[in-house]
XYZ file of C-alpha atoms in Angstrom:
675
model
C -90.885 41.418 -101.037
C -91.490 40.032 -104.650
C -94.866 39.294 -105.817
C -96.141 36.914 -108.538
C -95.697 39.018 -111.875
C -96.498 36.109 -114.474
C -97.704 37.213 -117.904
C -101.218 36.124 -119.042
C -101.926 32.772 -118.556
C -103.268 31.420 -121.868
C -100.911 31.982 -124.592
C -97.281 31.603 -124.972
C -95.765 31.800 -128.540
C -99.268 31.976 -130.013
C -100.589 28.577 -128.396
C -103.695 28.792 -126.380
C -103.143 27.083 -122.962
C -105.867 25.875 -120.841
C -106.500 26.397 -117.125
C -104.749 23.451 -115.879
C -101.861 23.783 -118.176
C -101.213 27.398 -116.863
C -101.353 26.235 -113.120
C -98.857 23.433 -113.918
C -96.589 25.735 -115.905
C -96.437 28.400 -113.089
C -95.826 25.558 -110.332
C -92.891 24.157 -112.491
C -91.284 26.877 -114.051
C -92.387 30.194 -112.326
C -91.678 28.538 -108.789
C -89.488 25.566 -109.112
C -87.524 26.702 -112.249
C -86.980 30.282 -110.865
C -84.601 28.950 -108.082
C -82.178 27.393 -110.633
C -80.033 30.287 -111.135
C -76.425 30.984 -110.226
C -74.560 28.397 -108.033
C -78.004 26.921 -107.404
C -78.479 25.990 -111.056
C -77.282 22.728 -111.169
C -77.805 21.498 -107.747
C -80.533 19.207 -106.339
C -82.985 20.620 -103.919
C -85.604 19.559 -101.250
C -88.972 20.693 -101.755
C -90.959 21.178 -98.372
C -94.899 21.463 -98.386
C -97.830 21.498 -95.950
C -100.792 19.207 -96.212
C -102.835 21.932 -98.316
C -99.921 22.886 -100.787
C -98.909 19.220 -101.530
C -102.530 18.528 -102.645
C -102.293 21.543 -105.061
C -98.949 20.220 -106.351
C -100.592 16.655 -106.827
C -103.334 17.668 -108.738
C -101.348 19.539 -111.156
C -97.901 18.054 -111.499
C -96.516 14.322 -111.609
C -93.461 13.452 -109.496
C -91.374 13.101 -112.805
C -92.160 16.719 -113.784
C -90.927 17.682 -110.193
C -88.014 15.515 -110.660
C -87.291 17.456 -113.898
C -87.010 20.627 -112.135
C -84.002 19.597 -109.940
C -86.107 18.363 -106.758
C -84.594 14.877 -105.482
C -86.657 14.835 -102.124
C -90.299 16.100 -101.228
C -90.573 16.536 -97.539
C -93.407 17.198 -95.176
C -93.074 20.556 -93.180
C -94.364 19.098 -89.986
C -92.367 15.767 -89.929
C -88.980 15.341 -88.600
C -86.346 15.846 -91.141
C -82.746 15.314 -91.272
C -80.475 18.172 -92.012
C -79.093 18.574 -95.488
C -76.811 21.456 -95.041
C -75.094 21.208 -98.468
C -78.536 21.329 -100.136
C -80.960 24.296 -100.933
C -84.574 24.094 -99.885
C -87.734 25.300 -101.594
C -90.376 25.842 -99.379
C -94.280 25.914 -100.724
C -96.470 26.662 -97.951
C -99.610 28.310 -96.654
C -99.096 31.838 -95.113
C -100.017 30.720 -91.656
C -98.348 31.431 -88.169
C -97.537 27.841 -87.547
C -95.991 27.420 -91.133
C -93.745 30.476 -90.607
C -92.685 29.424 -87.255
C -91.752 26.008 -88.513
C -89.876 27.526 -91.609
C -87.848 29.809 -88.881
C -87.069 26.989 -86.749
C -85.542 25.155 -89.872
C -83.408 28.069 -91.043
C -82.447 29.888 -87.926
C -79.675 29.709 -85.498
C -75.917 28.415 -86.176
C -76.899 25.174 -87.627
C -79.824 25.437 -90.193
C -81.371 22.348 -91.816
C -80.464 23.617 -95.275
C -78.184 25.857 -97.240
C -80.377 28.295 -98.494
C -84.178 28.551 -98.393
C -86.612 29.714 -101.338
C -89.917 30.427 -99.879
C -93.199 30.600 -101.954
C -96.495 31.167 -100.260
C -99.886 29.970 -101.718
C -101.832 32.998 -100.892
C -101.399 36.655 -99.791
C -99.151 36.868 -96.615
C -100.399 39.053 -93.795
C -97.832 41.973 -92.795
C -97.390 40.623 -89.253
C -95.869 37.366 -90.688
C -93.546 39.179 -93.023
C -92.379 41.219 -89.992
C -92.073 38.240 -88.079
C -89.628 36.720 -90.611
C -87.557 40.097 -90.906
C -87.220 40.199 -87.245
C -85.017 36.990 -87.336
C -81.724 38.283 -88.593
C -80.100 34.999 -88.727
C -82.587 33.780 -91.276
C -82.612 36.764 -93.700
C -79.303 36.015 -95.313
C -80.190 32.446 -96.033
C -83.426 33.377 -97.859
C -82.888 33.092 -101.808
C -86.578 34.147 -102.610
C -89.649 35.344 -100.591
C -92.630 35.377 -102.820
C -96.354 35.067 -103.007
C -97.494 32.453 -105.545
C -101.135 33.168 -104.992
C -101.999 29.468 -106.036
C -104.253 27.620 -103.611
C -106.733 25.930 -105.525
C -107.078 22.313 -106.690
C -107.306 21.512 -110.539
C -109.311 18.275 -111.309
C -109.680 18.604 -114.891
C -108.311 20.777 -117.824
C -111.028 23.303 -117.267
C -112.104 22.914 -113.444
C -110.981 22.991 -110.039
C -112.269 22.615 -106.534
C -111.484 24.546 -103.222
C -111.480 21.147 -101.334
C -114.471 21.753 -99.081
C -116.314 18.307 -99.064
C -118.338 19.852 -96.064
C -119.514 22.830 -97.557
C -123.113 21.937 -97.669
C -123.357 21.428 -93.951
C -120.982 24.132 -92.856
C -122.918 26.856 -94.863
C -126.466 25.474 -95.201
C -127.027 23.298 -92.316
C -128.843 23.897 -89.050
C -127.665 26.640 -86.663
C -124.517 27.657 -88.664
C -125.574 31.256 -88.858
C -122.799 33.332 -87.667
C -120.786 30.243 -86.490
C -116.940 29.977 -86.569
C -116.989 27.196 -88.893
C -119.452 28.994 -91.275
C -116.972 32.089 -91.254
C -113.821 29.820 -91.586
C -115.361 28.055 -94.731
C -116.587 31.252 -96.402
C -113.022 33.014 -95.830
C -110.867 30.086 -97.073
C -113.177 29.559 -99.992
C -113.131 33.046 -101.142
C -109.396 33.121 -100.670
C -108.821 30.186 -102.928
C -111.138 31.291 -105.549
C -109.329 34.696 -105.486
C -105.836 33.017 -106.064
C -107.207 31.456 -109.401
C -107.448 35.032 -110.611
C -104.024 36.222 -109.428
C -102.458 32.942 -110.879
C -104.127 33.479 -114.198
C -103.605 37.296 -114.269
C -107.299 37.823 -114.860
C -109.590 40.494 -113.369
C -113.253 39.290 -113.343
C -116.639 40.961 -113.457
C -118.024 39.193 -110.480
C -121.533 38.164 -110.637
C -123.749 36.266 -108.186
C -127.232 34.705 -107.778
C -128.988 37.422 -105.820
C -130.984 36.834 -102.830
C -134.861 36.750 -103.175
C -137.181 38.986 -100.745
C -138.591 37.033 -98.096
C -139.808 37.562 -94.617
C -138.030 34.373 -93.229
C -134.728 35.475 -91.779
C -133.162 32.108 -91.646
C -134.078 31.467 -95.403
C -132.782 34.997 -96.257
C -129.453 34.211 -94.578
C -128.973 30.964 -96.735
C -130.153 32.792 -99.720
C -127.528 35.248 -99.387
C -124.614 33.031 -99.261
C -123.493 33.524 -102.989
C -123.596 37.384 -102.388
C -121.436 36.920 -99.387
C -118.997 34.750 -101.166
C -118.862 37.154 -104.115
C -118.020 40.090 -101.615
C -115.047 38.047 -99.996
C -113.837 37.164 -103.577
C -113.941 40.622 -104.732
C -112.199 41.968 -101.564
C -109.346 39.515 -101.968
C -108.981 40.371 -105.725
C -108.614 44.005 -104.962
C -105.628 43.326 -103.174
C -103.919 41.936 -106.264
C -104.251 45.267 -108.142
C -100.887 46.170 -106.896
C -99.242 42.919 -108.479
C -96.923 44.108 -111.299
C -98.715 43.663 -114.695
C -102.047 42.583 -112.931
C -104.877 43.900 -115.368
C -106.624 47.165 -113.998
C -109.842 46.525 -116.137
C -111.985 43.523 -116.377
C -110.791 40.551 -118.608
C -113.192 37.815 -117.754
C -116.493 36.943 -116.148
C -116.995 35.097 -112.851
C -120.548 33.915 -111.981
C -121.057 32.593 -108.383
C -124.197 30.179 -107.901
C -125.081 27.771 -105.261
C -126.777 24.173 -105.402
C -130.202 25.799 -105.214
C -130.223 26.775 -108.816
C -130.489 23.072 -109.875
C -131.180 20.086 -107.446
C -132.040 17.797 -110.250
C -128.617 17.430 -111.737
C -127.063 16.028 -108.798
C -129.281 13.072 -108.635
C -130.578 12.316 -112.089
C -128.691 9.480 -113.937
C -126.203 11.029 -116.071
C -125.508 8.621 -119.115
C -121.995 9.531 -120.193
C -119.114 7.094 -119.801
C -117.613 9.342 -117.172
C -120.644 9.911 -115.063
C -121.625 6.296 -115.277
C -118.134 5.017 -114.047
C -118.392 7.292 -110.935
C -121.941 6.578 -110.338
C -122.296 2.856 -110.775
C -118.782 1.477 -110.153
C -116.901 1.253 -106.865
C -114.142 3.907 -107.646
C -111.731 5.542 -105.257
C -111.529 9.114 -106.812
C -110.209 8.307 -110.204
C -108.722 5.059 -109.387
C -110.617 1.815 -110.382
C -109.591 -1.827 -109.693
C -110.638 -3.822 -112.741
C -110.523 -7.467 -113.397
C -108.832 -8.335 -116.877
C -108.592 -11.673 -118.541
C -105.476 -13.498 -117.562
C -102.803 -13.526 -120.336
C -102.113 -17.106 -119.187
C -105.750 -18.305 -119.293
C -105.710 -18.587 -115.702
C -107.965 -16.707 -113.215
C -108.740 -13.093 -114.115
C -105.961 -10.531 -113.015
C -107.100 -7.465 -110.822
C -105.300 -4.120 -111.989
C -105.783 -0.781 -110.561
C -106.142 1.799 -113.014
C -106.325 5.658 -113.070
C -109.129 7.169 -115.385
C -107.586 10.616 -115.802
C -106.376 13.093 -118.826
C -103.364 11.248 -119.490
C -105.284 8.268 -120.737
C -106.091 9.423 -124.379
C -108.953 6.838 -124.750
C -110.397 8.142 -121.691
C -109.994 11.627 -122.836
C -111.853 10.988 -126.075
C -114.703 8.896 -124.755
C -115.476 10.383 -121.184
C -118.243 12.657 -122.441
C -119.694 10.251 -124.945
C -122.976 8.402 -124.029
C -122.097 4.813 -122.675
C -123.694 3.012 -125.499
C -121.788 5.240 -128.170
C -118.620 4.728 -125.981
C -119.098 0.940 -125.999
C -119.722 0.878 -129.887
C -116.799 2.948 -130.455
C -114.411 0.938 -128.209
C -115.359 -2.327 -129.977
C -114.915 -0.449 -133.415
C -111.391 0.876 -132.247
C -110.362 -2.737 -131.373
C -111.385 -3.869 -134.496
C -109.638 -1.286 -136.751
C -106.452 -1.423 -134.633
C -106.100 -5.094 -134.870
C -106.889 -5.274 -138.628
C -104.310 -2.514 -139.342
C -101.581 -3.278 -136.756
C -98.635 -5.345 -138.488
C -97.905 -7.135 -135.383
C -101.414 -8.249 -134.749
C -101.550 -9.566 -138.427
C -98.298 -11.387 -138.099
C -99.569 -13.000 -134.802
C -102.767 -14.008 -136.422
C -100.767 -15.583 -139.281
C -98.599 -17.562 -136.894
C -101.816 -18.850 -135.169
C -103.054 -20.060 -138.595
C -99.971 -22.025 -139.166
C -98.392 -19.841 -141.715
C -94.697 -19.517 -142.004
C -93.173 -16.398 -140.491
C -89.619 -15.090 -141.823
C -86.745 -13.973 -139.558
C -87.342 -10.428 -140.825
C -90.987 -10.512 -139.960
C -90.296 -12.147 -136.615
C -87.999 -8.897 -135.974
C -90.832 -6.750 -136.739
C -93.160 -8.459 -134.499
C -90.683 -8.299 -131.642
C -90.150 -4.315 -132.471
C -93.835 -3.663 -132.505
C -94.967 -5.857 -129.488
C -94.375 -3.285 -126.796
C -96.520 -0.569 -128.343
C -98.921 -3.223 -129.695
C -99.400 -4.644 -126.041
C -99.816 -1.165 -124.412
C -102.394 -0.152 -126.861
C -104.179 -3.424 -126.832
C -104.032 -3.537 -122.842
C -105.581 0.239 -122.884
C -108.491 -0.729 -125.273
C -109.137 -4.015 -123.427
C -109.269 -2.026 -120.102
C -111.981 0.225 -121.357
C -114.050 -2.296 -123.064
C -113.815 -4.194 -119.647
C -115.008 -1.212 -117.744
C -117.833 -0.273 -120.388
C -118.942 -3.875 -120.285
C -119.119 -3.867 -116.548
C -121.232 -0.676 -116.568
C -123.651 -2.175 -119.158
C -124.087 -5.130 -116.987
C -125.054 -3.080 -113.926
C -127.381 -1.119 -116.137
C -129.036 -4.316 -117.016
C -129.153 -5.773 -113.560
C -130.579 -2.564 -111.978
C -133.283 -1.910 -114.820
C -131.877 1.687 -115.394
C -133.138 2.227 -118.859
C -136.888 2.320 -117.715
C -135.885 4.381 -114.630
C -133.721 6.757 -116.646
C -136.637 7.189 -118.997
C -139.141 8.066 -116.274
C -136.530 10.334 -114.638
C -136.034 12.334 -118.265
C -139.743 12.200 -118.890
C -140.480 13.772 -115.375
C -137.997 16.635 -116.046
C -139.230 17.543 -119.444
C -143.048 17.229 -118.386
C -143.695 14.076 -120.306
C -144.619 12.104 -117.110
C -146.443 12.880 -113.912
C -147.879 11.593 -110.717
C -149.306 8.376 -112.105
C -146.137 7.170 -113.871
C -144.248 7.602 -110.668
C -146.699 5.707 -108.488
C -146.859 3.241 -111.183
C -143.244 2.740 -111.357
C -143.088 2.336 -107.325
C -145.659 -0.294 -107.283
C -144.493 -2.382 -110.306
C -140.768 -1.928 -109.445
C -140.704 -3.017 -105.856
C -137.311 -4.556 -106.413
C -135.564 -1.430 -107.587
C -132.876 -0.291 -105.166
C -133.717 2.102 -102.305
C -131.086 4.716 -103.687
C -132.685 4.772 -107.087
C -136.220 5.142 -105.583
C -135.034 7.793 -103.604
C -133.226 9.601 -106.397
C -136.602 9.410 -108.470
C -138.667 10.757 -105.626
C -136.072 13.717 -105.449
C -136.630 14.675 -108.883
C -140.268 14.221 -108.344
C -140.206 16.811 -105.574
C -138.360 19.297 -107.605
C -141.076 19.030 -110.392
C -143.952 18.648 -108.124
C -143.297 20.104 -104.812
C -146.933 20.372 -103.838
C -146.833 16.490 -103.754
C -144.864 16.536 -100.822
C -147.022 18.912 -98.707
C -148.708 17.545 -95.521
C -148.772 13.758 -95.309
C -148.448 13.278 -98.982
C -144.706 12.843 -98.486
C -144.874 10.084 -96.000
C -147.420 8.097 -98.087
C -144.933 8.147 -101.220
C -142.151 7.051 -98.942
C -144.439 4.027 -97.634
C -145.352 3.137 -101.267
C -141.477 3.288 -101.875
C -140.577 1.377 -98.938
C -138.051 4.027 -97.772
C -137.108 4.823 -94.156
C -137.710 8.243 -92.098
C -133.752 8.690 -92.598
C -134.433 8.736 -96.522
C -137.213 11.098 -95.875
C -134.845 13.533 -94.160
C -133.012 13.951 -97.574
C -136.207 15.102 -99.407
C -137.027 17.583 -96.584
C -133.409 18.666 -96.449
C -133.638 19.779 -100.029
C -135.650 22.765 -98.709
C -132.605 23.746 -96.596
C -130.664 24.742 -99.673
C -133.246 27.666 -100.378
C -135.171 25.525 -102.987
C -138.740 25.703 -101.499
C -141.550 26.332 -104.072
C -142.668 29.525 -102.316
C -139.466 31.258 -102.869
C -137.996 29.589 -105.988
C -140.655 29.142 -108.543
C -138.303 30.403 -111.327
C -135.148 28.302 -110.387
C -133.798 25.060 -111.175
C -134.376 23.516 -107.680
C -137.909 22.900 -106.704
C -138.675 24.891 -109.835
C -142.186 24.984 -111.456
C -141.522 25.916 -115.277
C -144.650 25.438 -117.362
C -144.968 24.473 -121.011
C -148.043 25.505 -122.500
C -148.173 22.473 -124.857
C -148.210 20.109 -122.064
C -150.558 19.319 -119.175
C -147.876 18.074 -116.832
C -145.334 20.336 -115.277
C -141.648 20.601 -116.382
C -138.520 21.515 -114.914
C -136.784 21.733 -118.481
C -137.675 22.653 -121.930
C -136.481 20.535 -124.940
C -133.707 22.396 -126.851
C -134.870 22.628 -130.373
C -131.280 23.826 -131.625
C -129.702 20.553 -130.569
C -128.866 17.703 -132.691
C -130.502 14.246 -132.184
C -128.429 12.185 -129.553
C -128.658 8.794 -128.078
C -131.757 7.994 -126.063
C -131.578 9.215 -122.448
C -129.207 11.954 -123.466
C -131.870 14.644 -123.433
C -131.181 15.982 -120.039
C -129.116 19.144 -119.439
C -128.167 20.937 -116.361
C -129.450 24.592 -115.682
C -126.076 25.897 -115.653
C -125.798 25.352 -119.398
C -128.586 27.935 -119.820
C -127.164 30.331 -117.637
C -123.808 30.125 -119.116
C -125.182 30.865 -122.714
C -127.382 33.578 -121.273
C -124.063 35.143 -119.569
C -122.126 34.872 -122.791
C -124.904 36.885 -124.640
C -125.097 39.308 -121.711
C -128.849 38.231 -121.079
C -128.875 37.258 -117.582
C -131.434 39.063 -115.721
C -129.950 41.898 -113.480
C -132.627 41.547 -110.754
C -131.637 37.886 -110.449
C -128.028 37.950 -111.003
C -126.132 41.096 -109.498
C -122.682 42.116 -110.269
C -120.098 43.472 -107.645
C -118.428 45.692 -110.208
C -121.243 46.421 -112.479
C -120.211 47.857 -115.975
C -121.338 51.439 -116.330
C -122.013 51.431 -120.264
C -123.477 49.219 -122.710
C -120.034 49.528 -124.678
C -118.445 47.281 -122.062
C -121.167 44.886 -122.386
C -120.722 44.703 -126.153
C -116.878 44.522 -125.866
C -117.157 41.764 -123.168
C -119.594 39.607 -125.155
C -117.264 38.583 -128.118
C -113.858 40.049 -127.458
C -110.672 37.825 -127.611
C -107.871 37.514 -125.116
C -105.311 40.269 -124.942
C -102.923 38.548 -127.296
C -105.311 38.763 -130.196
C -106.576 41.377 -132.184
C -110.018 40.190 -133.717
C -113.129 38.685 -132.188
C -113.011 35.020 -131.674
C -115.531 33.209 -134.041
C -117.432 30.295 -132.458
C -115.498 26.934 -133.409
C -117.543 25.476 -136.265
C -119.191 22.182 -135.638
C -119.112 19.331 -138.192
C -122.640 18.922 -139.256
C -123.733 15.403 -138.841
C -126.379 13.721 -141.057
C -129.955 13.202 -139.887
C -130.249 10.323 -137.727
C -133.626 8.231 -137.013
C -134.908 8.145 -133.557
C -133.961 4.409 -133.283
C -130.135 5.123 -134.014
C -129.036 8.157 -132.311
C -125.502 9.491 -132.225
C -123.337 11.502 -129.959
C -123.283 15.465 -130.666
C -120.115 16.489 -132.655
C -118.807 18.489 -129.643
C -118.250 15.286 -127.707
C -116.440 13.403 -130.481
C -112.674 13.781 -131.277
C -110.978 12.871 -134.284
C -109.366 9.356 -134.143
C -105.993 8.037 -135.670
C -105.976 5.442 -138.209
C -105.077 2.844 -135.784
C -108.418 3.479 -133.820
C -106.415 4.911 -130.861
C -106.117 8.515 -130.090
C -102.935 10.100 -130.795
C -100.865 13.127 -129.573
C -101.127 14.675 -133.212
C -104.795 14.544 -132.920
C -104.784 16.522 -129.699
C -102.324 18.957 -130.982
C -104.442 19.542 -134.098
C -107.490 20.214 -131.690
C -105.594 22.553 -129.785
C -104.714 24.706 -132.746
C -108.579 25.246 -133.159
C -108.354 27.231 -129.726
C -105.717 29.618 -130.746
C -108.271 32.511 -130.992
C -110.451 32.304 -127.811
C -112.854 34.790 -126.312
C -112.480 35.895 -122.769
C -112.820 33.150 -120.280
C -115.863 32.601 -118.268
C -115.581 31.207 -114.608
C -118.338 29.857 -112.848
C -118.290 28.576 -109.218
C -120.991 26.383 -107.459
C -121.099 26.351 -103.827
C -122.116 23.097 -102.302
C -120.689 21.084 -105.155
C -120.937 20.362 -108.901
C -121.852 17.528 -110.915
C -120.391 15.643 -113.948
C -123.145 16.860 -116.141
C -122.267 20.460 -115.339
C -118.432 19.819 -116.282
C -119.830 18.182 -119.310
C -121.741 21.343 -120.207
C -118.553 23.554 -119.744
C -116.615 21.439 -122.101
C -119.343 21.639 -124.660
C -120.048 25.435 -124.347
C -116.284 25.981 -124.768
C -116.228 24.545 -128.099
C -119.929 26.131 -128.942
C -118.860 29.648 -127.612
C -115.303 29.788 -128.381
C -114.785 30.938 -124.860
C -113.106 28.669 -122.273
C -115.509 27.806 -119.406
C -113.660 27.055 -116.246
C -115.800 25.211 -113.525
C -114.933 25.811 -109.850
C -116.902 24.020 -106.964
C -116.399 23.434 -103.281
C -116.206 19.685 -104.480
C -117.202 17.475 -107.288
C -119.897 15.136 -106.104
C -121.433 11.862 -107.597
C -125.107 11.182 -106.623
C -124.188 8.865 -103.573
C -122.034 11.326 -102.142
C -124.447 14.153 -102.665
C -127.408 12.270 -101.120
C -125.073 11.345 -97.979
C -124.289 15.133 -97.623
C -127.863 16.217 -98.005
C -128.891 13.457 -95.372
C -126.499 15.253 -92.856
C -127.499 18.597 -93.433
C -130.079 18.786 -90.567
C -127.446 17.447 -88.107
C -126.233 19.772 -85.674
C -122.747 18.493 -85.538
C -121.174 16.797 -88.545
C -117.848 14.863 -88.177
C -115.643 14.587 -91.242
C -115.833 10.879 -90.828
C -119.347 10.957 -92.019
C -118.258 12.682 -95.121
C -115.587 10.003 -96.045
C -116.628 7.994 -99.250
């Protein structure tokens, strides 16, 4: 049986490849491309997947990518399929008994469904399943390949993946889950999927995790030890990969396993980037959004469904920018584009009554497709940004956002919260609840006894809403045991009389108003990069024995480079007044002359990353936030090391609140978790 033996993941021909690109290349070239040999080189094939592997594929590749690799048809393993005896089939499936039985039924006997089968498993195959396949002598001659791809995670960003555990909060931190089957199933699957990331990228990590705190409460100890349990599961799976040819035998990267208790503010505070505002304030279905655009025929507005994803270069450039900055830059782009585009100028001349020559007319016709595409793309984002700004005004989010950030940084206290609740009775229940959740994190003592119910009465919130605040304690974030953590934390600043959960970052550039907040994850990753994480709070499964290893790991570059990777230099921005704040340089990309991001801009940016330090992976049990994803992108540039964010799910505030509300339920149905 052949195993995955791909060379290191990040560089090919000297060009650094980011996490999602490596995943895509493995699926397309190492898996699908490897079947195009001999008699099978020029023939079309059928690709057969199960419900999990089809998600893996769709998160990394487009249908056109798959077709380019000779796939003419994609089929579901468990659906009735017509025999295609003249065609070869590629099976990309999980190594389960049901899947293997279905594969054998397809290919055994005198009349198999396909001519030949190339079988690729998404994770390690148990020996009993391998023996089960070997026992069927009619199938063996029809197998062209039998391999473990070890790729069972779902990339959601160039530097992020999920394990697709939407119910992880309830299954791992809910009531009465200790030693339950669903707890074990969730932990085992999560550990397997995280481990396949390292097998796929040919990396051996130092596995660090948030250590449990000493306490007399056995239930709290159980929840507090979940990161340690997951770390052990991941490490045990990774040890199996050491027999894979060319798999590293010494550590090449870092993995830090955390849970949601490290920061319970980040999931609910209003994050003011274009990306976060889209998902928080607009009715989106994943990355899909139905936007109303002005009609080209001056009629009723036209509804159009759009995908906000990496293939959209305007989105890629602006998603981490402050919403006010994104709006400004979009209008600047449109103005610049129209003023410099020949087709636009000629169209304007025609409107003004000027004569247009036949040659100019021909130029307009030739330029129109590109012109229309770019104008449509910019118009789309201007409409979306306009809608967001409209919602911000309607909900009065600027005042609320200011209070949220002042609370977090110790510039506001109980009086300010009570004043807001009394004067803003028309604020939405969700926004008032989010404010009280932040208040509970900074001032947990204000929710003791009957104080919480009085606050809820003042905010006119229901008992169901009160459940959410109480359930925050189930994540292991109570003030008694987490006085130094980000959730229900009590961090004091001697300069202030009020409590604070964050300290202002003096080394940061001035940015737009309400762009002050940063997640705890950002601090932890910077400490990890400097080897300054407290060992009593963050343990390591395979702790290095010498300080030499610590020094080597701190700044060493990837295997394909000889010298340490310098941090990517940031352009120095001129000083800005508090009235006119600008986006930090890491969030800005260069623009092409026509005000529209170009491929050449992205290529030049990728050249800056040719020399990268060792990767840092961080995994958050219970879901990550868009502010944490933004922090990973920011630190990749700042530290010169690719930061890959993994999580059980990527949650926006409404989703997170729903999950937290269900945490105290004894039985949670998946229907309740659908958004």
